[in-house]
Tab-separated table of C-alpha atoms in Angstrom:
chain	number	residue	atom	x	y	z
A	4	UNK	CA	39.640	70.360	-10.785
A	5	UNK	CA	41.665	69.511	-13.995
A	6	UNK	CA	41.311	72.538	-16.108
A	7	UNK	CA	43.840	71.546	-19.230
A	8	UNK	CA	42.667	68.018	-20.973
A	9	UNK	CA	40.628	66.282	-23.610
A	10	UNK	CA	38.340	63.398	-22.781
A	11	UNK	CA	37.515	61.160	-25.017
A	12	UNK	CA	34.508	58.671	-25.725
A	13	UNK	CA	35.170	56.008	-28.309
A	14	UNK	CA	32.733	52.881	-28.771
A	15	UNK	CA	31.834	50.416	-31.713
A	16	UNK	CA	30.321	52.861	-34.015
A	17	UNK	CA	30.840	56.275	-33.212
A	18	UNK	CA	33.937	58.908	-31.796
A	19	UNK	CA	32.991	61.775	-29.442
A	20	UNK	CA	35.686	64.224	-27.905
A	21	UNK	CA	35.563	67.347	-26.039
A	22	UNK	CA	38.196	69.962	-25.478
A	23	UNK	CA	38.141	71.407	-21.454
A	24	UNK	CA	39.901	74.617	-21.069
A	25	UNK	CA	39.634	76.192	-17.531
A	26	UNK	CA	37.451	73.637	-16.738
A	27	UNK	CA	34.905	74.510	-19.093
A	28	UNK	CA	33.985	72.667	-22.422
A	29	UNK	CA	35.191	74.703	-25.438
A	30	UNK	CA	35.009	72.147	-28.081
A	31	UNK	CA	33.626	69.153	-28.853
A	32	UNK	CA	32.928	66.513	-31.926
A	33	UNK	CA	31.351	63.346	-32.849
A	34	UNK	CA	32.686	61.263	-35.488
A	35	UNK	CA	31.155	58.176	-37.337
A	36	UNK	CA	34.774	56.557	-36.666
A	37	UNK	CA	33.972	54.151	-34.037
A	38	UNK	CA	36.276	50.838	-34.382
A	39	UNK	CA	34.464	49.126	-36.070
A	40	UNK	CA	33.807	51.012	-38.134
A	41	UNK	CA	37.784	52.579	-38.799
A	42	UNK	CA	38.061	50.224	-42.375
A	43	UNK	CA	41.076	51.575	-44.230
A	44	UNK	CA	42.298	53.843	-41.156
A	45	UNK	CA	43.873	53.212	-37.813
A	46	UNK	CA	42.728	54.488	-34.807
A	47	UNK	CA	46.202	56.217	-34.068
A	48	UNK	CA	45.727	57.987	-37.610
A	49	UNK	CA	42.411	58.734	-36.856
A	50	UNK	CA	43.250	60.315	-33.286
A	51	UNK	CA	46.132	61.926	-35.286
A	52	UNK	CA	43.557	64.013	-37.478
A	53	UNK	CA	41.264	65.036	-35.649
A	54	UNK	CA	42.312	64.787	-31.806
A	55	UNK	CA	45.916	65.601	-31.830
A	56	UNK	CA	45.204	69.581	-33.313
A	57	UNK	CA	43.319	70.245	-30.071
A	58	UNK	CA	46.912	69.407	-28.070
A	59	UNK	CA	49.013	71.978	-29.579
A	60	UNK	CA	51.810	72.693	-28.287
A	61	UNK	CA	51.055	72.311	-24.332
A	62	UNK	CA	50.334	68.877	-25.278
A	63	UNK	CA	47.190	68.772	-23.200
A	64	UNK	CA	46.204	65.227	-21.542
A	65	UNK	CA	44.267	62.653	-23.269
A	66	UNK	CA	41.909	59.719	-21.653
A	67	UNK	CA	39.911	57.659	-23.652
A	68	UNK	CA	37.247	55.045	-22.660
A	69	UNK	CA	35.463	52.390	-24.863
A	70	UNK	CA	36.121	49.617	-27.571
A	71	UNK	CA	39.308	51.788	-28.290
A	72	UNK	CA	41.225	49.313	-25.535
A	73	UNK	CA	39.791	46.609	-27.279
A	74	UNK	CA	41.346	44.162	-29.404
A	75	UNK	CA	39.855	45.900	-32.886
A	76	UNK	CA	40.754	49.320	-31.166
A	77	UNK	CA	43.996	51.252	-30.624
A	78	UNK	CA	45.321	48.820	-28.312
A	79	UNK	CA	44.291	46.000	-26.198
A	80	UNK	CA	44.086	47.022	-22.793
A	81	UNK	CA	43.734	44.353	-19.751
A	82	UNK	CA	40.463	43.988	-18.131
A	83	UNK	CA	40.240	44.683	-14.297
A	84	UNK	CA	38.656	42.159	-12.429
A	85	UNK	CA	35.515	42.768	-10.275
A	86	UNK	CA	35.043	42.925	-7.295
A	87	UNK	CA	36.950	46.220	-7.897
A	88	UNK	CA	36.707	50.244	-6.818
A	89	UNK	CA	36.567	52.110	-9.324
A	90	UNK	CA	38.363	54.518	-7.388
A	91	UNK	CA	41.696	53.127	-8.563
A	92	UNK	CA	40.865	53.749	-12.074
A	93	UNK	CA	43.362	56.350	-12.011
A	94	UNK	CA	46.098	54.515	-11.076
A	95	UNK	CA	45.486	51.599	-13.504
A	96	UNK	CA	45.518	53.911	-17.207
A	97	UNK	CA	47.410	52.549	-19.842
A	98	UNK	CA	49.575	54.790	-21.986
A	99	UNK	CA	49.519	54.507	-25.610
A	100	UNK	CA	51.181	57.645	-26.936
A	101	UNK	CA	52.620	60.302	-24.035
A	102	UNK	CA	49.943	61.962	-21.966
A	103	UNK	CA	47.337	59.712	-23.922
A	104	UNK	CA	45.361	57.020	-21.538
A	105	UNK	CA	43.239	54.599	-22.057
A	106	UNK	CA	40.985	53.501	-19.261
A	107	UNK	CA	40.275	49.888	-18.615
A	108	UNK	CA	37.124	47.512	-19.043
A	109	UNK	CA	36.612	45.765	-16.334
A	110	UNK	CA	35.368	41.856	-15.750
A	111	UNK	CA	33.522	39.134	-14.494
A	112	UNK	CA	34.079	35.412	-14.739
A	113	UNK	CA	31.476	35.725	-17.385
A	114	UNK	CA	30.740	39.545	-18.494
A	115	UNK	CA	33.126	42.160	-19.940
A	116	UNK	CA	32.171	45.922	-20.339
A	117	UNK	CA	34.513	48.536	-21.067
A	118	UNK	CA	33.572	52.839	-21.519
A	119	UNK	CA	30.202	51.935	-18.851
A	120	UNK	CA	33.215	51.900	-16.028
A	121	UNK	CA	34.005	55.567	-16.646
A	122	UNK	CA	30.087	56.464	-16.562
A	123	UNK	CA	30.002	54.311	-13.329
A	124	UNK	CA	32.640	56.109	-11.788
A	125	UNK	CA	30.918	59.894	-12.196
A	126	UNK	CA	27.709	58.248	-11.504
A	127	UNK	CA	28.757	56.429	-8.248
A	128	UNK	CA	29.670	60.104	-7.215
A	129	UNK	CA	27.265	61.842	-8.314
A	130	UNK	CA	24.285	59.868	-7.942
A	131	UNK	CA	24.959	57.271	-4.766
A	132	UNK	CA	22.931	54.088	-5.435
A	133	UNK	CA	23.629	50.301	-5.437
A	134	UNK	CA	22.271	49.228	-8.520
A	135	UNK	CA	23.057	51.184	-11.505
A	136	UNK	CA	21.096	50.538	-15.164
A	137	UNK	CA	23.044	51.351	-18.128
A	138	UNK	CA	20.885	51.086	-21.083
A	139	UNK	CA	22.140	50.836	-24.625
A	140	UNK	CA	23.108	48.234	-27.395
A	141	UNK	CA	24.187	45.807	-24.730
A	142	UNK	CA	22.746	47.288	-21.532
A	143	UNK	CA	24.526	46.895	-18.402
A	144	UNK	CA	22.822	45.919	-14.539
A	145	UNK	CA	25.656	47.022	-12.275
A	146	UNK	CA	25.699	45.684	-8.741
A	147	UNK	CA	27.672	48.220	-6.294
A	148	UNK	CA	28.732	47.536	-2.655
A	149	UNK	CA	30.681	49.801	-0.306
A	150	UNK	CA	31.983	51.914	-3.112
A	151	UNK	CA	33.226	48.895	-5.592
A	152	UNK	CA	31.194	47.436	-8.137
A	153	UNK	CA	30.920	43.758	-7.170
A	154	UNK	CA	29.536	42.670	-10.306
A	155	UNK	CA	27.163	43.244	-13.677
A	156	UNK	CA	25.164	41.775	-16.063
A	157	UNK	CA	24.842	42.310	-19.680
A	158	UNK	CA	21.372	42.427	-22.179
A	159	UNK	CA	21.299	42.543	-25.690
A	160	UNK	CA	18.057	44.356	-26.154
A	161	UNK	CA	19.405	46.957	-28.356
A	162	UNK	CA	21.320	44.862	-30.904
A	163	UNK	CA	18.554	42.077	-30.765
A	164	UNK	CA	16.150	44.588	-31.495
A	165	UNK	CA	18.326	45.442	-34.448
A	166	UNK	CA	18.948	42.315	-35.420
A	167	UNK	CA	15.345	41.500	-35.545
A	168	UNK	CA	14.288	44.452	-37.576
A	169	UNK	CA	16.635	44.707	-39.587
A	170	UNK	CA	17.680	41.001	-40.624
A	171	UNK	CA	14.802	38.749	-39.921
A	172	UNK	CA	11.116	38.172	-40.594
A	173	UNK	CA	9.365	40.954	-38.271
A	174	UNK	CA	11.189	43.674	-40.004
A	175	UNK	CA	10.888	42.115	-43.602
A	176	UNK	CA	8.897	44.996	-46.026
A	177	UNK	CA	8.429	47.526	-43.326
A	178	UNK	CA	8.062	51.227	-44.059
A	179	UNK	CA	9.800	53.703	-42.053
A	180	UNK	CA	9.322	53.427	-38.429
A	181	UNK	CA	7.270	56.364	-36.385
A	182	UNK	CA	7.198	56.750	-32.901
A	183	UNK	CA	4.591	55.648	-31.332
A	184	UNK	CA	4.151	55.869	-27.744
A	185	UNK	CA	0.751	53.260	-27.597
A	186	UNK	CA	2.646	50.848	-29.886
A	187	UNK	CA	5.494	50.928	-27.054
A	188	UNK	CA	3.101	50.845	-23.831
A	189	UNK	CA	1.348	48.128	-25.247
A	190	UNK	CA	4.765	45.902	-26.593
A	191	UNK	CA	5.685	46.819	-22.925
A	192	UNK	CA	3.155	45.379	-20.943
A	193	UNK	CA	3.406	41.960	-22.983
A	194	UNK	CA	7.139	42.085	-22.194
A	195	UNK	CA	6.371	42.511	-18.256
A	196	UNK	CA	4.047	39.421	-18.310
A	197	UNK	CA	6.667	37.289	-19.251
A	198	UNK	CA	10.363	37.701	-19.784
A	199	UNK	CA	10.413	34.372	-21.795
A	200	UNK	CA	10.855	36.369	-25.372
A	201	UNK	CA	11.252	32.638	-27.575
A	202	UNK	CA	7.382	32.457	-27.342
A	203	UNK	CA	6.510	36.252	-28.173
A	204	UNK	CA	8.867	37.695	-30.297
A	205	UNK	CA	6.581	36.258	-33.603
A	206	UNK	CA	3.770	38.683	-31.898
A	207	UNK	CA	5.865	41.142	-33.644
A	208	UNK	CA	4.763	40.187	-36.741
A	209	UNK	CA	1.558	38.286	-36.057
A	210	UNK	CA	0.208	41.563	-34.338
A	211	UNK	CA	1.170	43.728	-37.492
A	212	UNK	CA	0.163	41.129	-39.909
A	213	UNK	CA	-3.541	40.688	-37.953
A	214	UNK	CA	-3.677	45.038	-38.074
A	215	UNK	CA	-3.346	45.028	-34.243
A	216	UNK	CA	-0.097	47.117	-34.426
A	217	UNK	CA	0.486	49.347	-37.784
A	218	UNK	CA	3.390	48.829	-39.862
A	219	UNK	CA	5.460	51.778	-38.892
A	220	UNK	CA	4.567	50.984	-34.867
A	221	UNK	CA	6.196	47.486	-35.428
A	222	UNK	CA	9.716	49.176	-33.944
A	223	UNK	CA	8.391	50.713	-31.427
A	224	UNK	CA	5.810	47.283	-30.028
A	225	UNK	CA	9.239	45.302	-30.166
A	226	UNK	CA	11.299	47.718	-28.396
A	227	UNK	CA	8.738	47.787	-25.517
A	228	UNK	CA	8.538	44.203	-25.520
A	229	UNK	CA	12.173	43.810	-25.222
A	230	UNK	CA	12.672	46.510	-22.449
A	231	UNK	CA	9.663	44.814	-20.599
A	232	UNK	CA	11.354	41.522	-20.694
A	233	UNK	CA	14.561	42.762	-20.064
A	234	UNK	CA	13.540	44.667	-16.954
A	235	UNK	CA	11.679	42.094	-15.571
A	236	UNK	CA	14.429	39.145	-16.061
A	237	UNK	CA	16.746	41.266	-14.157
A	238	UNK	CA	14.345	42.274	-11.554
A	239	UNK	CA	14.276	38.613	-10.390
A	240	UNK	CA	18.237	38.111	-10.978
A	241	UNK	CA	19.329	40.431	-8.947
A	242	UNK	CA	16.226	41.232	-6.855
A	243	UNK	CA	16.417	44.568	-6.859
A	244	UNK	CA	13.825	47.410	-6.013
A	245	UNK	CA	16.007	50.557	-6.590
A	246	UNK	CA	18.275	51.601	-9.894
A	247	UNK	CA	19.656	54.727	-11.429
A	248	UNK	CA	19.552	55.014	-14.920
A	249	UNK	CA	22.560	56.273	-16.725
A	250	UNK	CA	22.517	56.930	-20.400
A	251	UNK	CA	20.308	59.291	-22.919
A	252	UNK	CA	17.291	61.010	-21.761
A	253	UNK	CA	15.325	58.850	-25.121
A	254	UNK	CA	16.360	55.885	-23.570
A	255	UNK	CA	16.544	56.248	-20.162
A	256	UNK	CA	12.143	57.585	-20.653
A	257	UNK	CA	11.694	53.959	-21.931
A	258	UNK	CA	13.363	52.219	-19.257
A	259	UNK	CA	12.030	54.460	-16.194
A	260	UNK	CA	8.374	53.533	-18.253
A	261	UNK	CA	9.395	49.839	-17.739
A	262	UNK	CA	11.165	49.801	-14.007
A	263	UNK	CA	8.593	52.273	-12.846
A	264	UNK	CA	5.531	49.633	-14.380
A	265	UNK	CA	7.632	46.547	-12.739
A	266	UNK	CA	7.657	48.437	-8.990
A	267	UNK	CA	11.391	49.520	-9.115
A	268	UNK	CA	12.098	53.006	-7.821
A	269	UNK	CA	13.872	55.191	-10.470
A	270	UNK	CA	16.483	57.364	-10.522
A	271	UNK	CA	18.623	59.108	-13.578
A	272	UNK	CA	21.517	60.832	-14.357
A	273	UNK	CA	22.848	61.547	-17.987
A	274	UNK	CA	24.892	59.749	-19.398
A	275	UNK	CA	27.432	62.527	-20.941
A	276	UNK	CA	27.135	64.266	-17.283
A	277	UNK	CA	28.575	61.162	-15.493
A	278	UNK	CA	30.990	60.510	-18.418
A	279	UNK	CA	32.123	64.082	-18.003
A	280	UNK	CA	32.478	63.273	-14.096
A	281	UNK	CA	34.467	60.476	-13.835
A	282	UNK	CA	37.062	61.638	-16.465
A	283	UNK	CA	37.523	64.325	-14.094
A	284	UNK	CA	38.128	62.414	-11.395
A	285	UNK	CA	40.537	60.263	-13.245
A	286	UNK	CA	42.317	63.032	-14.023
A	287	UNK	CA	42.272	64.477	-10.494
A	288	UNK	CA	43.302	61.747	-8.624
A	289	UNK	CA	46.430	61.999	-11.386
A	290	UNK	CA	47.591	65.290	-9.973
């Protein structure tokens, strides 16, 4: 096993790093510094800061995954087409600074994802399966065969749920959303009867408005009906019966909730754990 290196997780909004010594995690931070988020700064200055003191002078190894290959990151980094194994992964890093990789994103005639491939990698390891769910923002439906992932599919139901709270009509005047597991269960069901969302997603307000669902559920009703169409929609796409969740446990209880309700056998790994993974392997299959 690598025992020297730095692995780093860089997306749209937010920076996480961790420091491995010996193998074993002895630092780690989280940084609101994601690209798009860098304004005045660059991502070199920012890796500069607060990275580049955890090299030293041994000038341990650094890979990085996410939007930081992407055009608004550090620098563009090609996609890799699929079908593809992400076995090679290793072989295909591009160096931006010396001992400093980024990993690529890989893509499909008409999906890109890049940072999910590194999860994929540690997941497809630790966790065998053929169809691996990748909830978040813009959730990802992987598709594996014989150890390459043939193809994915991409759902908005994190930013649309944004979106929809914050900027439009069902969100309009709201107080601060609770959780609210009955609110979600019953936004859920609604989203499993029908994946068509054009025709429901005014229940959102309608419900509220008519006292069905209480103002501070309103979050919670949409994000089940969301994850109910979502699951269902993709269910019939890809006709699947079998996933493995990869992502936060929060998350990952709402979409279990949802695959479980739709007859789709569940299985999960964390997200960080099969991050952690497949940077190792990258960096083993390096040596």
């Amino acid at each position: 096993m690598s025992g020297n290196y730095i692995a780093v997780d860089w997306g749209s909004t937010h920076l996480r790093a961790w420091l491995y010594r010996d193998g074993q995690c002895a630092d780690s931070l989280q940084l609101p510094y994601g690209v798009s988020r860098l304004v005045d700064q660059t991502a070199h200055e920012v890796f500069t800061q607060y990275i580049q003191p955890w090299r030293g002078q041994e000038v341990l190894p650094v890979v990085m995954a996410g939007m930081v290959g992407s055009d608004a990151g550090w620098q563009t980094v090609p996609y890799l087409a699929c079908p593809v194994s992400l076995q090679t992964l290793s072989a295909q890093l591009f160096e931006v600074a010396p001992q400093v990789w980024i990993v690529p994103g890989l893509n499909t005639p008409h999906n890109v994802m890049r940072g999910e491939e590194t999860q994929l990698l540690g997941a497809m390891q630790l966790a065998p399966d053929t169809c691996y769910v990748l909830p978040g923002t813009h959730s990802k439906w992987v598709q594996v065969a014989e150890g390459a992932v043939s193809g994915f599919t991409t759902a908005m139901t994190g930013e649309l749920h944004h979106l929809l709270m914050q900027h439009s009509l069902i969100g309009r005047g709201l107080p601060t959303q609770q959780d609210d597991n009955r609110a979600f269960q019953a936004g859920l069901q609604r989203g499993l009867e029908s994946p068509a969302l054009v025709n429901r997603l005014f229940e959102a307000r309608a419900r509220r408005v008519l006292g069905e669902v209480a103002p501070g559920s309103v979050g919670d009703w949409l994000s089940g009906l969301l994850i109910g169409a979502e699951v269902v929609a993709m269910r019939s796409e890809l006709s699947v019966s079998q996933v493995t969740l990869v992502g936060s446990e929060s998350l990952c209880r709402r979409y279990w909730l949802a695959c479980e309700q739709a007859g789709i056998t569940v299985n999960e790994i964390a997200g960080d754990t099969a991050f952690q993974q497949g940077i190792r392997s990258i960096l083993d299959a390096r040596r």
